[in-house]
mmCIF file of C-alpha atoms in Angstrom:
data_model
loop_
_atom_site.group_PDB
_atom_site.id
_atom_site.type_symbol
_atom_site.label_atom_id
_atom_site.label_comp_id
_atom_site.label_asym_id
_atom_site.label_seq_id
_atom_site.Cartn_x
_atom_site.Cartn_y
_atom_site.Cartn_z
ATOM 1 C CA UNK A 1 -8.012 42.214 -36.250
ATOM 2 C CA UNK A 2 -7.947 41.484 -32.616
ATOM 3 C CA UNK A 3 -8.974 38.396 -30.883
ATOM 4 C CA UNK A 4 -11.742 38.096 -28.543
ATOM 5 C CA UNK A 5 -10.792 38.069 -25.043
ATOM 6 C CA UNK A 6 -13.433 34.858 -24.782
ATOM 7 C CA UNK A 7 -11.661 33.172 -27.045
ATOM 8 C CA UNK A 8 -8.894 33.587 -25.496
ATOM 9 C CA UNK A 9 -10.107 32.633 -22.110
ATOM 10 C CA UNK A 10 -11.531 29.812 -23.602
ATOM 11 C CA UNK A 11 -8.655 28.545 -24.547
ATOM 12 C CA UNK A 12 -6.865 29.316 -21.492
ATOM 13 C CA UNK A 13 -9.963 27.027 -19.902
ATOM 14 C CA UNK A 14 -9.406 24.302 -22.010
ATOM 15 C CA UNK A 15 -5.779 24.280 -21.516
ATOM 16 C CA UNK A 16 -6.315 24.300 -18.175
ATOM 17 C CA UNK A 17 -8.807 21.361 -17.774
ATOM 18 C CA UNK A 18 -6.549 19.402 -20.056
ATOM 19 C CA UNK A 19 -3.476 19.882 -17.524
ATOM 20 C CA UNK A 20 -5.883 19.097 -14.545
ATOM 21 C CA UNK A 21 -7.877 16.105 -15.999
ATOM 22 C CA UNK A 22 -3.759 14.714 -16.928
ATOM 23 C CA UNK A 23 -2.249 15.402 -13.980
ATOM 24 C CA UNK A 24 -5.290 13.427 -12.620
ATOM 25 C CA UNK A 25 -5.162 10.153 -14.327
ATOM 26 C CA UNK A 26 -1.472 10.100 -14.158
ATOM 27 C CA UNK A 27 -1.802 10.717 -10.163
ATOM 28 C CA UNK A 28 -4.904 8.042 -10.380
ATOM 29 C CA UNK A 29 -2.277 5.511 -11.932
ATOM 30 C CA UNK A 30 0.194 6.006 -9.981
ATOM 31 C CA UNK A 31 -2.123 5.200 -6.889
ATOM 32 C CA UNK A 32 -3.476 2.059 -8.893
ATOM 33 C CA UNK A 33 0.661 0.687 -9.796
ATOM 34 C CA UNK A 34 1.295 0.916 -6.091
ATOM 35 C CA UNK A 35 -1.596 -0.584 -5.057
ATOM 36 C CA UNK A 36 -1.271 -3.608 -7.363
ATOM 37 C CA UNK A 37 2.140 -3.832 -6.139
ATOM 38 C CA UNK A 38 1.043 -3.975 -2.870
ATOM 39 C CA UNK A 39 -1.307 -6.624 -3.550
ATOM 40 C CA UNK A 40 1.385 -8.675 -5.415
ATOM 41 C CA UNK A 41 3.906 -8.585 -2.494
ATOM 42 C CA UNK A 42 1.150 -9.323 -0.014
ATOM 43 C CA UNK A 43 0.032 -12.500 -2.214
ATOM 44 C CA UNK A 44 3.988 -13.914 -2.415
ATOM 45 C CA UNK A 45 4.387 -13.731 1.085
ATOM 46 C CA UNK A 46 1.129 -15.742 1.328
ATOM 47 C CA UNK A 47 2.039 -17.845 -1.092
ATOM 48 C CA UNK A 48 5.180 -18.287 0.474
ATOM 49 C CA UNK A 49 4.138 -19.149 3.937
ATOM 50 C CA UNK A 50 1.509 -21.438 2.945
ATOM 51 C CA UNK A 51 4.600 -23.412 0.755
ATOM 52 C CA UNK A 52 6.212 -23.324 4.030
ATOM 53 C CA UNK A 53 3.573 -24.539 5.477
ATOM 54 C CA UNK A 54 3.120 -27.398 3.168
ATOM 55 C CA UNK A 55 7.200 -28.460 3.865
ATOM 56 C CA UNK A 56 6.767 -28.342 7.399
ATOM 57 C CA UNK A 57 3.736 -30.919 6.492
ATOM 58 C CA UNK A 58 5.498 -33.231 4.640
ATOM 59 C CA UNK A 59 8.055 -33.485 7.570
ATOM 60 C CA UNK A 60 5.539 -34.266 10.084
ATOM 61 C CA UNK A 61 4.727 -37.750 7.621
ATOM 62 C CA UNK A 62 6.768 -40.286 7.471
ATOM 63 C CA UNK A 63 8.977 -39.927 5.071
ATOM 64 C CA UNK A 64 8.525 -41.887 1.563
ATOM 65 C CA UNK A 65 5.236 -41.922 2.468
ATOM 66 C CA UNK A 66 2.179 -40.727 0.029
ATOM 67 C CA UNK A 67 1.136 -37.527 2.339
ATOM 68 C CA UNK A 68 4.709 -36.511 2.646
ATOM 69 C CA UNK A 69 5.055 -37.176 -1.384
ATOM 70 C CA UNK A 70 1.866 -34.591 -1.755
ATOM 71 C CA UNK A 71 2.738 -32.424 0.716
ATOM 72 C CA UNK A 72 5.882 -32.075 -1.575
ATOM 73 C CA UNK A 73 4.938 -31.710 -4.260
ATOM 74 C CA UNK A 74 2.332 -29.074 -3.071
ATOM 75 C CA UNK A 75 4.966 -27.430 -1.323
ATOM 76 C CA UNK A 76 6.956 -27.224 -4.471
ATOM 77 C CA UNK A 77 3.895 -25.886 -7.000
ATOM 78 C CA UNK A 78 2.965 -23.463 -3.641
ATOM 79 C CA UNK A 79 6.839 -22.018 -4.144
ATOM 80 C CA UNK A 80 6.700 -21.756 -8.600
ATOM 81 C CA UNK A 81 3.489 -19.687 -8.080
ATOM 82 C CA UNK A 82 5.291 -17.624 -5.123
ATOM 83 C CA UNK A 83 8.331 -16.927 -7.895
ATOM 84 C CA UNK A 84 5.966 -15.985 -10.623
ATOM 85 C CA UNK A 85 3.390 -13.800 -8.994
ATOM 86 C CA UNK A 86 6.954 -11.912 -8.527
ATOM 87 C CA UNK A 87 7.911 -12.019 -11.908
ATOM 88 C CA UNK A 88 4.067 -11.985 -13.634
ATOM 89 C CA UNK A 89 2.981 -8.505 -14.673
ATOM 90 C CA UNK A 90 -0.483 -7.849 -12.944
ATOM 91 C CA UNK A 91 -2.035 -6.926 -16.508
ATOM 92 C CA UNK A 92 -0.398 -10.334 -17.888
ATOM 93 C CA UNK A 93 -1.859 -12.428 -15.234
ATOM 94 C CA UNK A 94 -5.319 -11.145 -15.347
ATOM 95 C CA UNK A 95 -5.456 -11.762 -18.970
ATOM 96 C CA UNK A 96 -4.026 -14.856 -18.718
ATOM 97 C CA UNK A 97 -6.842 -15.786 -15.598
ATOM 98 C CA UNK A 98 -9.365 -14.704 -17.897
ATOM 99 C CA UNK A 99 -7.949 -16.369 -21.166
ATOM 100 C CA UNK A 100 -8.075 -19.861 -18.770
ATOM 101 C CA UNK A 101 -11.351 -19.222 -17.138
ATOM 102 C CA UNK A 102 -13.025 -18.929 -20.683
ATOM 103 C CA UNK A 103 -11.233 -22.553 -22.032
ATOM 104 C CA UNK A 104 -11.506 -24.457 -18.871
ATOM 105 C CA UNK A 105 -14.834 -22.880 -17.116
ATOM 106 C CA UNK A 106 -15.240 -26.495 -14.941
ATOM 107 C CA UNK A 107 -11.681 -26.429 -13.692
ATOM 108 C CA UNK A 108 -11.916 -23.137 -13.048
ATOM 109 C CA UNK A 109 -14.596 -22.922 -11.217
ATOM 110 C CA UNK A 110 -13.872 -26.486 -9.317
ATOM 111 C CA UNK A 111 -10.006 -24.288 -8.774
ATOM 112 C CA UNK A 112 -11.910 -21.629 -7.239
ATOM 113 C CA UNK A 113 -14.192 -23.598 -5.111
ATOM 114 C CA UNK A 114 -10.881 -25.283 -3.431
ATOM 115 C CA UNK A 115 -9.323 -22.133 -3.213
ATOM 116 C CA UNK A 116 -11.563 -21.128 -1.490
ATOM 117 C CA UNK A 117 -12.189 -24.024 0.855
ATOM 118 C CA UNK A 118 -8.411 -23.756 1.371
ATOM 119 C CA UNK A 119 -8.572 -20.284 2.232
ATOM 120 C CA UNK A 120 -11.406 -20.328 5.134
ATOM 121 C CA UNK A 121 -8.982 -23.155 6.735
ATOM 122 C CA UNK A 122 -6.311 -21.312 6.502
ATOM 123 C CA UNK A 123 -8.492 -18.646 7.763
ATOM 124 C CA UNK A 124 -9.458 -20.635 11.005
ATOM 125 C CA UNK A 125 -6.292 -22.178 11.265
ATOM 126 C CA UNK A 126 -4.798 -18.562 11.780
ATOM 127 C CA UNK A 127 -7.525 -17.675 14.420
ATOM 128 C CA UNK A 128 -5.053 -17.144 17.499
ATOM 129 C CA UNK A 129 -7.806 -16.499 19.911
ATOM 130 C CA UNK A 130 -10.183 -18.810 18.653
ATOM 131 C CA UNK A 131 -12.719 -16.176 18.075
ATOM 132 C CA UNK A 132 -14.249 -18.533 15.308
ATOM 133 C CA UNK A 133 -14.942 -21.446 17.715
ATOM 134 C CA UNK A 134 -16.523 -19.190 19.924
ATOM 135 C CA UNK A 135 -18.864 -17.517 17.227
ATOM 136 C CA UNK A 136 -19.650 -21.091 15.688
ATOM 137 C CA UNK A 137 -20.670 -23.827 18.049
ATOM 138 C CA UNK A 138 -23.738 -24.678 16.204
ATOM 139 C CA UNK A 139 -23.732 -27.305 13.894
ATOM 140 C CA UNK A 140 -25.265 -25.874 10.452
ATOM 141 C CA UNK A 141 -26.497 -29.144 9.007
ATOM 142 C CA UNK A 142 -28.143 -30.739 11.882
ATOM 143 C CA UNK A 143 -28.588 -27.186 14.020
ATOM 144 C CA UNK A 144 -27.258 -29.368 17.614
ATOM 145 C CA UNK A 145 -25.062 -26.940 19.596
ATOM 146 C CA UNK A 146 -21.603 -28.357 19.809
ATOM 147 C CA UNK A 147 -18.659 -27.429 21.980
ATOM 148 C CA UNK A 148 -18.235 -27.058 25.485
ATOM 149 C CA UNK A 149 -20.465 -25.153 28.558
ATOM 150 C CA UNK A 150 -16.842 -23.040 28.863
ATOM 151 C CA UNK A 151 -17.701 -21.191 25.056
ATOM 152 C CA UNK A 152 -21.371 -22.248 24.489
ATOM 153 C CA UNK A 153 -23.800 -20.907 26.555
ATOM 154 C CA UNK A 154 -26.281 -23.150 25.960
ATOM 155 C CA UNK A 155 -24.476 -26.205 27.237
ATOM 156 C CA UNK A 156 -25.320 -24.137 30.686
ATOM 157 C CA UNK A 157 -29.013 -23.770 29.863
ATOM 158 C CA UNK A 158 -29.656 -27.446 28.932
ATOM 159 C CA UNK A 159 -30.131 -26.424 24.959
ATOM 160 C CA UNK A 160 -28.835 -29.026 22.922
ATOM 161 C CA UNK A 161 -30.262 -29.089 19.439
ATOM 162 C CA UNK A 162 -30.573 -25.739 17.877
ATOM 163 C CA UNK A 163 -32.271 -23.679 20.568
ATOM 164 C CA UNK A 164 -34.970 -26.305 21.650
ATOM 165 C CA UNK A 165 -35.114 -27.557 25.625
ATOM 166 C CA UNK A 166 -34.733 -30.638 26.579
#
């Protein structure tokens, strides 16, 4: 009996699309590993300066004081979390994020709303040329242009409260 050269090339197929569809996912991992680890060096050196950021506050208080105290002690969580996003496993910290987010839904959620506030002033804090201020002179909650005729236009054309003359 002979075999079937089909079956053979079959097989040769499969074996092929086996090797290619591995070599894939391993080369699809590798690219996922290095971004992660990307990601977690770029969040410890945030982290980090924002830690630094939070010493350099407590020295502009008077020391003793209850800002400087905060600022500390800030400062001082701000540098645990920069040595443990180091040390965490990016697998182990999701799990853990998610494992927290499902017990505490409130504090998460009230964590993630600070965050965030905390990020868009760090954010415009880090604006070196201002672009922000130029690109938001309007006041959202009353609509009165704010700012001066220098970066708001409509200081020049006598518009003061949300595009109205007056």
């Amino acid at each position: 009996m002979t075999d079937h050269p089909t079956k053979n090339n079959e097989s040769d197929l499969r074996d092929t699309l086996d090797n290619t569809v591995t070599a894939a996912s391993e080369f699809a991992h590798r690219q996922v590993e290095r971004a992660a680890d990307q990601a977690t060096d770029q969040a410890e050196t945030e982290v980090t300066r924002a830690a630094d950021a939070a010493v350099a506050a407590s020295k502009e208080f008077e020391p003793g004081s209850l800002q400087a105290q905060a600022a500390g002690q800030i400062a001082a969580q701000l540098q645990t979390v920069a040595s443990s996003i180091s040390d965490t496993d990016l697998a182990a910290a999701t799990a853990k994020a998610k494992t927290f987010a499902r017990e505490n839904p409130a504090l998460f959620l009230g964590g993630a709303v600070l965050l965030g506030f905390a990020a868009a002033r760090f954010l415009k804090a880090s604006d070196p040329e201002g672009r922000g201020a130029m690109l938001c002179d309007t006041d959202p909650w009353t609509g009165h242009v704010t700012g001066s005729p220098r970066t708001n236009p409509a200081h020049g054309a006598g518009l003061s409260n949300g595009g109205a003359s007056s």
